[in-house]
Coordinates of C-alpha atoms in Angstrom, one line a residue:
M10 CA 149.8 110.0 180.0
L11 CA 151.7 108.2 177.4
R12 CA 155.4 109.3 176.9
I13 CA 156.7 109.1 173.4
L14 CA 160.3 109.7 172.3
M15 CA 160.2 111.0 168.7
L16 CA 163.5 110.8 166.8
T17 CA 163.6 113.6 164.3
P18 CA 166.1 115.4 162.0
D19 CA 167.1 118.9 162.9
L20 CA 163.7 120.7 162.9
D21 CA 165.4 123.9 161.8
T22 CA 166.6 122.2 158.6
P23 CA 164.2 122.5 155.6
G24 CA 162.9 119.2 154.5
G25 CA 159.8 117.0 154.2
V26 CA 160.4 115.0 157.4
S27 CA 161.4 117.9 159.6
G28 CA 158.5 119.9 158.2
L29 CA 156.0 117.2 159.0
L30 CA 157.2 116.5 162.5
A31 CA 157.4 120.2 163.3
T32 CA 153.8 120.6 162.2
L33 CA 152.5 117.6 164.2
R34 CA 154.2 119.0 167.3
D35 CA 151.3 121.5 167.8
F36 CA 148.6 118.8 167.9
F37 CA 149.7 115.9 170.1
S38 CA 147.8 115.5 173.3
V39 CA 150.1 112.8 174.7
G40 CA 153.6 113.6 176.0
V41 CA 155.9 113.7 172.9
E42 CA 159.6 114.5 173.5
Y43 CA 161.8 115.2 170.5
F44 CA 165.3 113.7 170.1
T45 CA 167.4 115.1 167.2
V46 CA 169.4 112.7 165.1
G47 CA 171.1 113.1 161.7
K48 CA 173.1 115.8 160.1
R49 CA 173.1 119.3 161.7
L50 CA 173.3 122.5 159.9
H51 CA 176.8 123.3 160.9
E52 CA 178.4 120.0 159.9
S53 CA 180.6 120.0 156.9
S54 CA 182.8 116.9 157.1
W55 CA 182.4 113.1 157.4
F56 CA 184.5 113.1 160.5
A57 CA 182.3 115.7 162.2
M58 CA 179.2 113.7 161.3
F59 CA 180.6 110.4 162.6
R60 CA 181.7 112.0 165.8
R61 CA 178.3 113.5 166.3
F62 CA 176.6 110.1 165.5
L63 CA 178.6 108.5 168.3
G64 CA 177.5 111.3 170.5
D65 CA 173.9 110.8 169.5
I66 CA 174.1 107.1 170.5
R67 CA 175.5 107.9 173.9
R68 CA 172.9 110.6 174.4
F69 CA 170.1 108.3 173.3
R70 CA 171.2 105.5 175.8
R71 CA 171.4 108.1 178.6
T72 CA 167.9 109.3 177.7
L73 CA 166.4 105.8 177.8
D74 CA 168.2 105.1 181.1
A75 CA 167.0 108.3 182.7
S76 CA 163.3 108.2 181.9
H77 CA 160.5 105.7 181.1
Y78 CA 159.1 105.9 177.6
D79 CA 156.2 103.9 176.3
V80 CA 157.2 104.2 172.6
V81 CA 160.2 105.2 170.6
H82 CA 159.1 106.5 167.2
V83 CA 161.8 106.4 164.5
N84 CA 161.6 108.3 161.2
P85 CA 164.1 106.9 158.6
S86 CA 164.1 107.0 154.8
L87 CA 164.9 103.9 152.9
E88 CA 168.4 104.9 152.0
F89 CA 171.8 103.8 153.2
K90 CA 172.8 106.4 155.7
A91 CA 169.3 106.6 157.3
V92 CA 168.9 102.9 157.6
I93 CA 172.3 102.5 159.3
R94 CA 171.7 105.4 161.6
D95 CA 168.2 104.7 162.6
G96 CA 168.7 100.9 162.7
V97 CA 171.1 101.5 165.6
F98 CA 168.4 103.4 167.5
V99 CA 165.8 100.7 166.8
I100 CA 168.2 98.1 168.2
L101 CA 169.0 100.2 171.3
A102 CA 165.3 100.9 172.0
R103 CA 164.3 97.2 171.7
R104 CA 167.2 96.2 174.0
A105 CA 165.9 98.7 176.5
G106 CA 162.4 97.1 176.3
V107 CA 160.7 100.0 174.7
R108 CA 158.1 99.5 171.9
T109 CA 159.2 100.9 168.6
V110 CA 157.3 102.5 165.7
V111 CA 159.2 102.9 162.4
M112 CA 157.8 105.3 159.8
F113 CA 159.5 105.2 156.4
H114 CA 159.4 108.6 154.7
G115 CA 161.6 108.7 151.7
W116 CA 162.1 105.5 149.6
K117 CA 165.2 105.2 147.3
S118 CA 164.6 102.7 144.6
D119 CA 168.3 102.1 144.0
F120 CA 168.8 101.2 147.7
E121 CA 165.7 99.0 147.6
A122 CA 167.3 97.2 144.6
S123 CA 170.5 96.6 146.7
L124 CA 168.6 94.9 149.5
K125 CA 169.3 91.3 148.5
G126 CA 170.8 88.3 150.2
W127 CA 172.5 89.0 153.5
R128 CA 171.7 92.8 153.2
L129 CA 168.0 92.0 153.2
C130 CA 168.4 89.6 156.1
V131 CA 170.2 92.2 158.2
F132 CA 167.6 94.9 157.2
K133 CA 164.7 92.5 158.3
R134 CA 166.4 91.5 161.5
V135 CA 166.4 95.2 162.6
F136 CA 163.3 96.8 161.2
A137 CA 160.9 93.8 160.7
K138 CA 160.9 93.4 164.5
A139 CA 159.4 96.8 165.1
D140 CA 156.1 96.8 166.9
A141 CA 154.5 98.8 164.1
V142 CA 155.6 100.1 160.7
L143 CA 154.2 103.1 158.8
V144 CA 154.7 103.9 155.1
L145 CA 153.4 106.6 152.8
A146 CA 152.1 104.4 150.0
S147 CA 150.3 101.0 149.6
E148 CA 153.0 99.8 147.1
L149 CA 155.6 100.2 149.9
R150 CA 153.5 98.2 152.3
E151 CA 153.2 95.5 149.6
K152 CA 157.0 95.5 149.2
L153 CA 157.6 95.1 153.0
E154 CA 155.0 92.3 153.1
Y155 CA 156.8 90.6 150.2
W156 CA 160.0 90.8 152.1
G157 CA 158.4 89.0 155.1
F158 CA 157.7 91.8 157.5
S159 CA 155.4 90.4 160.2
A160 CA 154.8 93.7 162.1
P161 CA 151.5 95.5 161.4
I162 CA 152.1 97.9 158.4
T163 CA 149.9 100.9 158.1
V164 CA 149.7 103.3 155.2
E165 CA 149.8 106.8 156.7
T166 CA 150.0 110.3 155.1
T167 CA 152.0 113.4 155.6
A168 CA 150.0 116.4 156.9
F169 CA 149.6 120.2 156.7
H170 CA 149.0 122.6 159.5
D171 CA 145.3 123.2 160.4
A172 CA 145.8 126.9 160.2
L173 CA 145.8 126.6 156.4
I174 CA 142.2 125.4 156.4
R175 CA 139.9 128.2 155.3
S176 CA 136.6 127.5 153.6
D177 CA 136.1 131.1 152.7
T178 CA 139.3 131.0 150.7
L179 CA 137.8 128.3 148.5
D180 CA 134.6 130.2 148.0
Q181 CA 136.7 133.3 146.9
K182 CA 138.7 131.2 144.5
L183 CA 135.6 129.8 142.9
R184 CA 134.0 133.3 142.5
R185 CA 137.2 134.7 141.0
R186 CA 137.5 132.2 138.1
R187 CA 136.4 133.8 134.9
G188 CA 138.0 131.6 132.2
E189 CA 141.5 132.3 133.5
V190 CA 143.1 129.2 135.0
R191 CA 146.4 129.5 136.9
L192 CA 148.7 126.6 137.1
L193 CA 151.1 125.9 140.0
F194 CA 154.3 123.9 140.2
F195 CA 155.2 123.8 143.9
S196 CA 158.1 121.5 144.7
R197 CA 161.9 121.4 144.6
V198 CA 162.9 122.6 141.2
E199 CA 164.7 119.4 140.0
R200 CA 164.7 117.5 136.7
T201 CA 163.2 114.4 138.5
K202 CA 160.3 116.5 139.9
G203 CA 159.2 117.1 136.3
I204 CA 160.0 120.8 135.9
Y205 CA 160.9 120.5 132.2
E206 CA 157.7 118.5 131.5
T207 CA 155.8 121.2 133.3
L208 CA 157.2 123.9 131.1
D209 CA 156.6 121.9 127.9
A210 CA 153.0 121.2 128.9
Y211 CA 152.5 124.9 129.8
A212 CA 153.8 125.9 126.4
M213 CA 151.3 123.7 124.6
V214 CA 148.4 124.9 126.7
K215 CA 149.5 128.6 126.5
A216 CA 149.6 128.3 122.6
R217 CA 145.9 127.4 122.6
R218 CA 144.7 129.1 125.9
P219 CA 146.4 132.5 126.1
L220 CA 144.8 133.4 129.5
V221 CA 146.5 130.5 131.3
K222 CA 149.4 131.4 133.6
L223 CA 152.0 129.4 135.5
T224 CA 153.6 130.0 138.9
V225 CA 156.8 128.0 139.9
A226 CA 157.3 127.9 143.7
G227 CA 160.4 126.3 145.1
S228 CA 164.2 126.3 144.9
G229 CA 166.5 123.6 143.7
T230 CA 169.5 122.7 141.6
A231 CA 167.6 123.0 138.3
L232 CA 166.1 126.4 139.0
D233 CA 168.5 128.6 137.0
A234 CA 168.5 126.1 134.1
A235 CA 164.7 125.9 134.1
K236 CA 164.5 129.7 134.0
Q237 CA 166.8 129.7 131.0
Y238 CA 164.8 126.9 129.4
A239 CA 161.7 129.0 129.6
A240 CA 163.4 132.1 128.4
D241 CA 164.9 130.3 125.4
R242 CA 161.4 129.3 124.4
R243 CA 160.0 132.7 125.1
L244 CA 157.3 131.4 127.5
P245 CA 155.3 134.3 128.9
D246 CA 153.3 134.8 132.1
I247 CA 155.5 132.6 134.4
S248 CA 156.1 133.8 137.9
W249 CA 159.2 132.3 139.6
V250 CA 158.5 133.0 143.3
G251 CA 161.2 130.8 144.9
Y252 CA 160.9 129.1 148.2
V253 CA 157.8 130.3 150.0
Q254 CA 156.4 129.7 153.5
G255 CA 153.9 131.1 155.9
R256 CA 151.6 133.8 154.5
E257 CA 153.4 133.9 151.2
K258 CA 152.8 130.2 150.6
A259 CA 149.2 130.6 151.5
R260 CA 148.9 133.5 148.9
V261 CA 150.5 131.3 146.2
L262 CA 148.0 128.5 146.9
E263 CA 145.1 130.9 147.1
D264 CA 145.9 132.3 143.6
A265 CA 146.2 128.9 141.9
D266 CA 143.6 126.6 140.3
V267 CA 145.5 123.5 139.1
F268 CA 148.5 121.8 140.7
I269 CA 150.9 120.2 138.2
L270 CA 153.6 117.7 139.3
P271 CA 155.0 115.3 136.6
T272 CA 157.4 113.9 139.2
Y273 CA 159.4 110.8 138.4
T274 CA 159.4 109.2 141.9
E275 CA 157.7 110.4 145.1
G276 CA 156.7 109.6 148.7
L277 CA 153.7 111.8 149.6
P278 CA 154.6 115.5 149.2
V279 CA 153.0 117.8 151.7
A280 CA 152.6 120.4 149.0
V281 CA 150.0 118.2 147.2
L282 CA 148.0 117.9 150.4
E283 CA 148.2 121.7 151.0
A284 CA 147.1 122.2 147.4
M285 CA 144.1 120.0 147.9
A286 CA 143.2 121.9 151.1
F287 CA 143.1 125.1 149.0
G288 CA 140.9 123.5 146.4
L289 CA 143.3 122.9 143.6
A290 CA 142.7 120.1 141.1
I291 CA 145.8 117.8 141.0
V292 CA 147.5 116.7 137.7
T293 CA 150.4 114.3 138.6
R294 CA 151.7 110.8 138.1
P295 CA 150.6 107.6 139.9
V296 CA 153.9 107.2 141.9
G297 CA 154.4 106.6 145.6
G298 CA 151.6 107.7 147.8
L299 CA 150.0 109.9 145.1
R300 CA 148.2 106.9 143.6
D301 CA 146.5 106.3 147.0
I302 CA 145.1 109.8 147.5
I303 CA 144.4 111.1 143.9
I304 CA 141.3 109.5 142.4
D305 CA 141.5 109.9 138.6
G306 CA 138.7 112.1 137.4
Q307 CA 137.6 113.1 140.9
S308 CA 140.6 114.7 142.5
G309 CA 142.3 115.5 139.3
Y310 CA 144.2 113.4 136.8
L311 CA 146.9 110.7 137.1
I312 CA 149.1 110.6 134.0
E313 CA 150.9 107.3 133.5
G314 CA 153.9 108.5 131.5
K315 CA 155.9 111.7 131.3
D316 CA 154.7 113.0 128.0
P317 CA 154.0 116.8 128.3
A318 CA 151.2 116.4 125.8
A319 CA 149.3 114.2 128.2
F320 CA 149.6 116.7 131.0
A321 CA 148.6 119.5 128.6
G322 CA 145.5 117.5 127.6
A323 CA 144.5 117.0 131.2
I324 CA 144.8 120.7 132.0
E325 CA 142.8 121.7 128.9
R326 CA 140.0 119.3 129.9
L327 CA 139.8 121.2 133.2
I328 CA 139.8 124.6 131.4
E329 CA 137.0 123.4 129.1
D330 CA 134.8 122.1 131.9
P331 CA 134.6 124.7 134.7
D332 CA 131.9 122.7 136.5
L333 CA 134.2 119.7 136.7
L334 CA 137.1 121.9 138.0
E335 CA 134.8 123.3 140.6
Q336 CA 133.6 119.9 141.7
M337 CA 137.3 118.7 142.0
S338 CA 138.1 121.8 144.0
R339 CA 135.3 121.0 146.5
N340 CA 136.1 117.3 146.6
N341 CA 139.8 118.0 147.4
H342 CA 139.1 120.6 150.0
C343 CA 136.8 118.3 151.9
E344 CA 139.1 115.3 151.6
A345 CA 142.1 117.3 152.8
V346 CA 140.4 118.7 155.8
A347 CA 139.1 115.2 156.9
R348 CA 142.3 113.2 156.3
F349 CA 145.4 115.3 155.9
A350 CA 145.1 118.1 158.6
A351 CA 147.8 117.7 161.2
S352 CA 145.2 117.4 164.0
A353 CA 143.8 114.3 162.2
A354 CA 147.2 112.8 161.6
A355 CA 148.2 113.3 165.2
R356 CA 145.0 111.6 166.5
R357 CA 145.8 108.6 164.3
L358 CA 149.3 108.3 165.6
E359 CA 148.1 108.6 169.2
A360 CA 145.6 105.8 168.6
L361 CA 148.4 103.7 167.3
Y362 CA 150.5 104.4 170.4
E363 CA 147.6 103.5 172.6
R364 CA 147.0 100.2 170.9
L365 CA 150.6 99.2 171.2
V366 CA 150.7 100.0 174.9
C367 CA 147.3 98.3 175.6
T368 CA 148.4 95.2 173.7
H369 CA 151.7 95.1 175.6
C370 CA 149.8 95.4 178.9
Q371 CA 147.5 92.5 178.0
L372 CA 150.5 90.3 177.3
D373 CA 152.2 91.1 180.6
P374 CA 151.6 88.5 183.3

C-alpha cells in the first residue's frame, strides 16, 4: 500500500484548507498520514510561531528518517508566509528522495505581483521541481506555465463530504417551491466577498418580488457593519444565522434556492460545491475556479462586474422562469455528485499518487 505524508494546517482550526483535508481523510484507501504545520490555535506571538516552525522542521526530518513514504503532499497558498514555510518542506522532502505533490489553495494577487526577478527565480527553483502541481483554477495553471513550470499541472477541485448527498432533499426542494425563492449568501462576511453587493441586489429584487427572502450564513469582520447596513435600509426578511456546520448547515442549504456570491477574488469555495449538491442555482462572478465549474445559463449565471443591478437581474430571471431554475437545480446536483464529492476527489488524488510512483519505478534501473 502506498504511504503518503500529507502536510496540513491544524485540522481543528476553521478554514478552507483544513476543512477540505479533514473531509478527504474519511475517503482515502491508501495510507495517508497527517503532519501538522503552520500556526496553532494557542500561538499569539511571532517568537512562538518561529520557535514552533523550527520544531516542525526538526520533527519533519525525523519523520522522513524514521519511515518510508512514497509521496509528500504539501498544501500551500500563494502568499509570503506559506511559500516560505512550505518551500522548506518541499526542499527537505526532495533531498530525502521523496516525490512531492504541491497543491496551491489560496492565491494572493499582491504576492503574485511581487514574484519578479530573483524572487521568481527562487520560487521556481523550489516549487517548479515538484513531481506534480495541483491548482484550483485554469487561470492559475496558465500563470504557472507562463512562469516556466515543467511539472505536470492539474486543475483540481475542493470537495464536500459525501454524507451531504441526498437526492430526496432535492425532490423536496422542488416540490416546495411555490413562487417563493430564497437566496443564500454563505461565506465569510467580508467586503471582498461581496456582502454589500448582495444586500443591494436583494433590495432591488425585494422591491419588485416581495416573496423573496435572504439568508446570510457565516461570520467575519464585516458582519456587524453589514447588519447595520441592512437595518439602515430597512431591508426585511433577512436571516443572519452566523457560522453553521453539520445538520444546521444542511438545513440552511435545504431551505435555499439560489446561491449568491459577488466575490472579488476566489479560489474554489467549498460552499459553492455544497450549494450545487443541494440543487441551488449559482449567481457569482467568473473569478478563480468558479469560471471553470459554473456554466453560464446552465449552472447559474456568471456576472462580469460587481454591479448589484446585474445580480438582481440574474436572480429575477430565475424567479420568472421556474422551469429554468429547476433544470439548473438538477444539473448542479448531478454535476456535484459526480465531480465534487470527497470520495471522487480522493480517488483522483490516489490515481495521481499511483502514477507518480509507477513512473518513478519505470525510471529506476
